[in-house]
Amino acid sequence: MYEYLTGLVTVVQPNYIVVDVNGVGYRLLCANPYRYHVDQTKRVRVYVYQAVRDDDISLYGFADSDEKELFIQLLGVSGIGPKSALAILANPDHQGLIDAIADDDVSYLTKFPGIGKKTAGQIVLDLRDSIQKKPTGPLLSLNSQPTKTDNPALDDALAALKALGYKEREVKKLAKQLMKTDAKTTDDYLRAGLKLISQ
């Protein structure tokens, strides 16, 4: 899995760029390729997500890790594929998108191509718990980390549950229940958490 590429932008097209990294050209599909310019002297860092399907392997490029994280979270929504996620991110107002999700503003989300009322509602349902307003400013941040406690073993177990695909709200609820158990190790907490989920 790639995290980012650093190299020279050699091609800019309407839906992709090519980044030359030590003589190898990587084609990266981008929400807005025109934020980059062909420049044989200035190296750029582009964050990358690799999507593998039966008939295709594609690389998606992002200006920063926050944009990449937002793309990944959008992919986790039922009915949203890479093409739809890129179309949503093509709007430079990512803050407006995050605000809309946090505020349950379905009508804002239906303005994006291919996003109907049902899919917009699903975006809000799936992502609102992972988006958190910062009280000290207008910016919002993606809250991709599970609930933190004063117990490192429990924290690791919660992180493992989230890595398995459980939603933030499920993990938060489990954290409270797991604190009441007599588990001591990460493995104990993880086993107890999985048992509670399956009940």
PDB file of C-alpha atoms in Angstrom:
ATOM      1  CA  MET A   1       0.000   0.000   0.000  1.00  0.00           C
ATOM      2  CA  TYR A   2       1.347   3.427  -0.947  1.00  0.00           C
ATOM      3  CA  GLU A   3       1.216   6.393   1.455  1.00  0.00           C
ATOM      4  CA  TYR A   4       2.566   9.123  -0.827  1.00  0.00           C
ATOM      5  CA  LEU A   5       4.783   9.729  -3.860  1.00  0.00           C
ATOM      6  CA  THR A   6       7.357  12.494  -4.215  1.00  0.00           C
ATOM      7  CA  GLY A   7       8.440  13.430  -7.719  1.00  0.00           C
ATOM      8  CA  LEU A   8       7.947  15.676 -10.734  1.00  0.00           C
ATOM      9  CA  VAL A   9       4.559  16.322 -12.331  1.00  0.00           C
ATOM     10  CA  THR A  10       5.051  15.568 -16.035  1.00  0.00           C
ATOM     11  CA  VAL A  11       1.430  15.381 -17.273  1.00  0.00           C
ATOM     12  CA  VAL A  12      -1.762  17.166 -16.236  1.00  0.00           C
ATOM     13  CA  GLN A  13      -5.013  15.951 -17.829  1.00  0.00           C
ATOM     14  CA  PRO A  14      -8.693  16.626 -16.967  1.00  0.00           C
ATOM     15  CA  ASN A  15      -8.932  13.616 -14.652  1.00  0.00           C
ATOM     16  CA  TYR A  16      -5.363  12.603 -13.807  1.00  0.00           C
ATOM     17  CA  ILE A  17      -1.756  13.632 -13.396  1.00  0.00           C
ATOM     18  CA  VAL A  18       1.460  11.708 -13.986  1.00  0.00           C
ATOM     19  CA  VAL A  19       4.158  11.934 -11.320  1.00  0.00           C
ATOM     20  CA  ASP A  20       7.661  10.863 -12.330  1.00  0.00           C
ATOM     21  CA  VAL A  21       9.409   9.209  -9.387  1.00  0.00           C
ATOM     22  CA  ASN A  22      13.007   8.344 -10.315  1.00  0.00           C
ATOM     23  CA  GLY A  23      12.093   7.572 -13.923  1.00  0.00           C
ATOM     24  CA  VAL A  24       8.825   5.739 -13.226  1.00  0.00           C
ATOM     25  CA  GLY A  25       5.637   7.572 -14.201  1.00  0.00           C
ATOM     26  CA  TYR A  26       2.688   7.010 -11.842  1.00  0.00           C
ATOM     27  CA  ARG A  27      -0.751   7.896 -13.198  1.00  0.00           C
ATOM     28  CA  LEU A  28      -2.849   9.333 -10.359  1.00  0.00           C
ATOM     29  CA  LEU A  29      -6.570  10.003 -10.717  1.00  0.00           C
ATOM     30  CA  CYS A  30      -7.337  13.302  -8.975  1.00  0.00           C
ATOM     31  CA  ALA A  31     -10.394  15.298  -7.941  1.00  0.00           C
ATOM     32  CA  ASN A  32      -8.777  18.449  -9.318  1.00  0.00           C
ATOM     33  CA  PRO A  33      -5.665  17.754 -11.426  1.00  0.00           C
ATOM     34  CA  TYR A  34      -5.306  21.441 -12.289  1.00  0.00           C
ATOM     35  CA  ARG A  35      -4.079  22.293  -8.813  1.00  0.00           C
ATOM     36  CA  TYR A  36      -0.815  20.823 -10.127  1.00  0.00           C
ATOM     37  CA  HIS A  37       1.383  22.201 -12.911  1.00  0.00           C
ATOM     38  CA  VAL A  38       3.872  20.498 -15.199  1.00  0.00           C
ATOM     39  CA  ASP A  39       7.247  21.450 -13.748  1.00  0.00           C
ATOM     40  CA  GLN A  40      10.511  19.630 -14.438  1.00  0.00           C
ATOM     41  CA  THR A  41      12.305  21.378 -11.563  1.00  0.00           C
ATOM     42  CA  LYS A  42       9.974  21.319  -8.557  1.00  0.00           C
ATOM     43  CA  ARG A  43       9.269  18.036  -6.782  1.00  0.00           C
ATOM     44  CA  VAL A  44       5.827  17.619  -5.226  1.00  0.00           C
ATOM     45  CA  ARG A  45       4.426  15.209  -2.655  1.00  0.00           C
ATOM     46  CA  VAL A  46       1.096  13.616  -3.568  1.00  0.00           C
ATOM     47  CA  TYR A  47      -0.723  11.364  -1.097  1.00  0.00           C
ATOM     48  CA  VAL A  48      -1.896   8.148  -2.726  1.00  0.00           C
ATOM     49  CA  TYR A  49      -4.679   5.598  -2.332  1.00  0.00           C
ATOM     50  CA  GLN A  50      -4.493   2.327  -4.274  1.00  0.00           C
ATOM     51  CA  ALA A  51      -7.778   0.691  -5.317  1.00  0.00           C
ATOM     52  CA  VAL A  52      -7.656  -2.921  -6.491  1.00  0.00           C
ATOM     53  CA  ARG A  53     -10.544  -4.575  -8.321  1.00  0.00           C
ATOM     54  CA  ASP A  54     -10.807  -7.783 -10.346  1.00  0.00           C
ATOM     55  CA  ASP A  55     -10.217  -5.953 -13.629  1.00  0.00           C
ATOM     56  CA  ASP A  56      -8.358  -2.814 -12.558  1.00  0.00           C
ATOM     57  CA  ILE A  57      -5.696  -1.354 -10.279  1.00  0.00           C
ATOM     58  CA  SER A  58      -5.893   2.424  -9.924  1.00  0.00           C
ATOM     59  CA  LEU A  59      -3.994   5.041  -7.967  1.00  0.00           C
ATOM     60  CA  TYR A  60      -5.775   8.125  -6.602  1.00  0.00           C
ATOM     61  CA  GLY A  61      -3.842  11.269  -5.722  1.00  0.00           C
ATOM     62  CA  PHE A  62      -4.528  13.845  -2.991  1.00  0.00           C
ATOM     63  CA  ALA A  63      -2.997  17.158  -1.975  1.00  0.00           C
ATOM     64  CA  ASP A  64      -2.732  16.200   1.696  1.00  0.00           C
ATOM     65  CA  SER A  65      -3.430  13.414   4.163  1.00  0.00           C
ATOM     66  CA  ASP A  66      -6.738  14.986   5.296  1.00  0.00           C
ATOM     67  CA  GLU A  67      -8.134  14.876   1.760  1.00  0.00           C
ATOM     68  CA  LYS A  68      -7.004  11.264   1.424  1.00  0.00           C
ATOM     69  CA  GLU A  69      -8.656  10.371   4.752  1.00  0.00           C
ATOM     70  CA  LEU A  70     -11.912  12.020   3.656  1.00  0.00           C
ATOM     71  CA  PHE A  71     -11.801  10.022   0.387  1.00  0.00           C
ATOM     72  CA  ILE A  72     -11.274   6.768   2.315  1.00  0.00           C
ATOM     73  CA  GLN A  73     -14.170   7.571   4.643  1.00  0.00           C
ATOM     74  CA  LEU A  74     -16.429   8.337   1.665  1.00  0.00           C
ATOM     75  CA  LEU A  75     -15.497   4.966   0.136  1.00  0.00           C
ATOM     76  CA  GLY A  76     -16.795   3.332   3.305  1.00  0.00           C
ATOM     77  CA  VAL A  77     -20.294   4.640   2.615  1.00  0.00           C
ATOM     78  CA  SER A  78     -22.674   2.198   0.918  1.00  0.00           C
ATOM     79  CA  GLY A  79     -23.314   3.379  -2.644  1.00  0.00           C
ATOM     80  CA  ILE A  80     -20.159   5.518  -2.921  1.00  0.00           C
ATOM     81  CA  GLY A  81     -17.393   4.319  -5.218  1.00  0.00           C
ATOM     82  CA  PRO A  82     -14.073   5.972  -6.100  1.00  0.00           C
ATOM     83  CA  LYS A  83     -15.598   7.948  -8.992  1.00  0.00           C
ATOM     84  CA  SER A  84     -18.369   9.411  -6.804  1.00  0.00           C
ATOM     85  CA  ALA A  85     -15.928  10.147  -3.971  1.00  0.00           C
ATOM     86  CA  LEU A  86     -13.637  12.029  -6.381  1.00  0.00           C
ATOM     87  CA  ALA A  87     -16.595  13.991  -7.760  1.00  0.00           C
ATOM     88  CA  ILE A  88     -17.498  15.057  -4.219  1.00  0.00           C
ATOM     89  CA  LEU A  89     -13.909  16.075  -3.444  1.00  0.00           C
ATOM     90  CA  ALA A  90     -13.628  18.048  -6.704  1.00  0.00           C
ATOM     91  CA  ASN A  91     -15.485  20.852  -4.932  1.00  0.00           C
ATOM     92  CA  PRO A  92     -12.687  22.791  -3.187  1.00  0.00           C
ATOM     93  CA  ASP A  93     -14.989  23.562  -0.246  1.00  0.00           C
ATOM     94  CA  HIS A  94     -14.176  20.450   1.788  1.00  0.00           C
ATOM     95  CA  GLN A  95     -15.100  22.444   4.880  1.00  0.00           C
ATOM     96  CA  GLY A  96     -18.645  22.837   3.527  1.00  0.00           C
ATOM     97  CA  LEU A  97     -18.835  19.092   2.930  1.00  0.00           C
ATOM     98  CA  ILE A  98     -17.688  18.312   6.457  1.00  0.00           C
ATOM     99  CA  ASP A  99     -20.088  20.921   7.882  1.00  0.00           C
ATOM    100  CA  ALA A 100     -22.966  19.374   5.921  1.00  0.00           C
ATOM    101  CA  ILE A 101     -22.194  15.887   7.251  1.00  0.00           C
ATOM    102  CA  ALA A 102     -21.833  17.118  10.831  1.00  0.00           C
ATOM    103  CA  ASP A 103     -25.077  19.141  10.591  1.00  0.00           C
ATOM    104  CA  ASP A 104     -27.177  16.455   8.803  1.00  0.00           C
ATOM    105  CA  ASP A 105     -27.571  18.757   5.773  1.00  0.00           C
ATOM    106  CA  VAL A 106     -28.755  16.215   3.178  1.00  0.00           C
ATOM    107  CA  SER A 107     -29.805  18.899   0.659  1.00  0.00           C
ATOM    108  CA  TYR A 108     -26.211  20.195   0.425  1.00  0.00           C
ATOM    109  CA  LEU A 109     -24.931  16.701  -0.371  1.00  0.00           C
ATOM    110  CA  THR A 110     -27.468  16.094  -3.153  1.00  0.00           C
ATOM    111  CA  LYS A 111     -25.806  18.902  -5.152  1.00  0.00           C
ATOM    112  CA  PHE A 112     -22.918  16.589  -5.998  1.00  0.00           C
ATOM    113  CA  PRO A 113     -23.162  14.575  -9.256  1.00  0.00           C
ATOM    114  CA  GLY A 114     -24.658  11.117  -8.807  1.00  0.00           C
ATOM    115  CA  ILE A 115     -25.661  11.730  -5.184  1.00  0.00           C
ATOM    116  CA  GLY A 116     -29.388  11.332  -4.604  1.00  0.00           C
ATOM    117  CA  LYS A 117     -31.327  11.827  -1.399  1.00  0.00           C
ATOM    118  CA  LYS A 118     -30.888   8.214  -0.306  1.00  0.00           C
ATOM    119  CA  THR A 119     -27.108   8.210  -0.798  1.00  0.00           C
ATOM    120  CA  ALA A 120     -26.794  11.639   0.842  1.00  0.00           C
ATOM    121  CA  GLY A 121     -28.668  10.319   3.855  1.00  0.00           C
ATOM    122  CA  GLN A 122     -26.347   7.307   3.959  1.00  0.00           C
ATOM    123  CA  ILE A 123     -23.279   9.602   3.901  1.00  0.00           C
ATOM    124  CA  VAL A 124     -24.621  11.502   6.910  1.00  0.00           C
ATOM    125  CA  LEU A 125     -25.561   8.308   8.746  1.00  0.00           C
ATOM    126  CA  ASP A 126     -22.201   6.616   8.173  1.00  0.00           C
ATOM    127  CA  LEU A 127     -19.869   9.593   8.675  1.00  0.00           C
ATOM    128  CA  ARG A 128     -21.397  12.012  11.175  1.00  0.00           C
ATOM    129  CA  ASP A 129     -19.978  10.110  14.161  1.00  0.00           C
ATOM    130  CA  SER A 130     -16.438  10.287  12.756  1.00  0.00           C
ATOM    131  CA  ILE A 131     -16.563  14.039  12.213  1.00  0.00           C
ATOM    132  CA  GLN A 132     -16.023  16.339  15.137  1.00  0.00           C
ATOM    133  CA  LYS A 133     -16.238  20.124  15.487  1.00  0.00           C
ATOM    134  CA  LYS A 134     -13.288  21.871  17.058  1.00  0.00           C
ATOM    135  CA  PRO A 135     -14.532  24.353  19.658  1.00  0.00           C
ATOM    136  CA  THR A 136     -11.643  26.766  19.114  1.00  0.00           C
ATOM    137  CA  GLY A 137     -12.192  27.521  15.460  1.00  0.00           C
ATOM    138  CA  PRO A 138     -14.225  27.042  12.317  1.00  0.00           C
ATOM    139  CA  LEU A 139     -12.244  24.043  11.099  1.00  0.00           C
ATOM    140  CA  LEU A 140     -13.537  20.531  11.468  1.00  0.00           C
ATOM    141  CA  SER A 141     -11.369  17.491  11.721  1.00  0.00           C
ATOM    142  CA  LEU A 142     -11.904  13.870  10.854  1.00  0.00           C
ATOM    143  CA  ASN A 143     -12.004  11.967  14.090  1.00  0.00           C
ATOM    144  CA  SER A 144     -10.622   8.715  12.780  1.00  0.00           C
ATOM    145  CA  GLN A 145      -9.178   7.490  16.077  1.00  0.00           C
ATOM    146  CA  PRO A 146     -11.219   5.361  18.474  1.00  0.00           C
ATOM    147  CA  THR A 147     -12.171   6.697  21.875  1.00  0.00           C
ATOM    148  CA  LYS A 148      -9.111   7.189  24.089  1.00  0.00           C
ATOM    149  CA  THR A 149      -9.055   6.036  27.700  1.00  0.00           C
ATOM    150  CA  ASP A 150      -6.416   5.984  30.445  1.00  0.00           C
ATOM    151  CA  ASN A 151      -5.858   2.294  29.761  1.00  0.00           C
ATOM    152  CA  PRO A 152      -3.318   1.523  26.949  1.00  0.00           C
ATOM    153  CA  ALA A 153      -4.455  -2.120  26.650  1.00  0.00           C
ATOM    154  CA  LEU A 154      -8.073  -1.018  26.203  1.00  0.00           C
ATOM    155  CA  ASP A 155      -7.015   1.699  23.729  1.00  0.00           C
ATOM    156  CA  ASP A 156      -5.208  -0.900  21.601  1.00  0.00           C
ATOM    157  CA  ALA A 157      -8.244  -3.188  21.671  1.00  0.00           C
ATOM    158  CA  LEU A 158     -10.523  -0.331  20.600  1.00  0.00           C
ATOM    159  CA  ALA A 159      -8.136   0.549  17.771  1.00  0.00           C
ATOM    160  CA  ALA A 160      -8.162  -3.099  16.668  1.00  0.00           C
ATOM    161  CA  LEU A 161     -11.981  -3.150  16.661  1.00  0.00           C
ATOM    162  CA  LYS A 162     -12.070  -0.037  14.508  1.00  0.00           C
ATOM    163  CA  ALA A 163      -9.476  -1.546  12.151  1.00  0.00           C
ATOM    164  CA  LEU A 164     -11.801  -4.543  11.793  1.00  0.00           C
ATOM    165  CA  GLY A 165     -14.455  -2.177  10.446  1.00  0.00           C
ATOM    166  CA  TYR A 166     -16.631  -1.399  13.446  1.00  0.00           C
ATOM    167  CA  LYS A 167     -18.089   2.127  13.478  1.00  0.00           C
ATOM    168  CA  GLU A 168     -16.910   4.835  15.855  1.00  0.00           C
ATOM    169  CA  ARG A 169     -20.263   4.936  17.653  1.00  0.00           C
ATOM    170  CA  GLU A 170     -20.127   1.160  18.234  1.00  0.00           C
ATOM    171  CA  VAL A 171     -16.586   1.417  19.573  1.00  0.00           C
ATOM    172  CA  LYS A 172     -17.507   4.287  21.923  1.00  0.00           C
ATOM    173  CA  LYS A 173     -20.410   2.287  23.330  1.00  0.00           C
ATOM    174  CA  LEU A 174     -18.186  -0.789  23.770  1.00  0.00           C
ATOM    175  CA  ALA A 175     -15.489   1.243  25.538  1.00  0.00           C
ATOM    176  CA  LYS A 176     -17.877   2.044  28.383  1.00  0.00           C
ATOM    177  CA  GLN A 177     -18.916  -1.605  28.721  1.00  0.00           C
ATOM    178  CA  LEU A 178     -15.351  -2.924  28.533  1.00  0.00           C
ATOM    179  CA  MET A 179     -14.204  -0.586  31.315  1.00  0.00           C
ATOM    180  CA  LYS A 180     -16.555  -2.482  33.640  1.00  0.00           C
ATOM    181  CA  THR A 181     -15.052  -5.903  32.825  1.00  0.00           C
ATOM    182  CA  ASP A 182     -12.126  -7.546  34.623  1.00  0.00           C
ATOM    183  CA  ALA A 183     -10.063  -7.758  31.412  1.00  0.00           C
ATOM    184  CA  LYS A 184      -6.390  -6.808  31.767  1.00  0.00           C
ATOM    185  CA  THR A 185      -4.622  -7.414  28.446  1.00  0.00           C
ATOM    186  CA  THR A 186      -5.372  -6.121  24.969  1.00  0.00           C
ATOM    187  CA  ASP A 187      -6.311  -9.655  23.941  1.00  0.00           C
ATOM    188  CA  ASP A 188      -8.739  -9.918  26.879  1.00  0.00           C
ATOM    189  CA  TYR A 189     -10.412  -6.633  25.928  1.00  0.00           C
ATOM    190  CA  LEU A 190     -10.582  -7.577  22.249  1.00  0.00           C
ATOM    191  CA  ARG A 191     -12.142 -10.969  22.980  1.00  0.00           C
ATOM    192  CA  ALA A 192     -14.633  -9.388  25.387  1.00  0.00           C
ATOM    193  CA  GLY A 193     -15.475  -6.675  22.860  1.00  0.00           C
ATOM    194  CA  LEU A 194     -16.102  -9.162  20.055  1.00  0.00           C
ATOM    195  CA  LYS A 195     -18.259 -11.252  22.389  1.00  0.00           C
ATOM    196  CA  LEU A 196     -20.353  -8.198  23.345  1.00  0.00           C
ATOM    197  CA  ILE A 197     -20.819  -7.236  19.669  1.00  0.00           C
ATOM    198  CA  SER A 198     -22.018 -10.721  18.756  1.00  0.00           C
ATOM    199  CA  GLN A 199     -24.673 -10.838  21.516  1.00  0.00           C
TER     200      GLN A 199
END
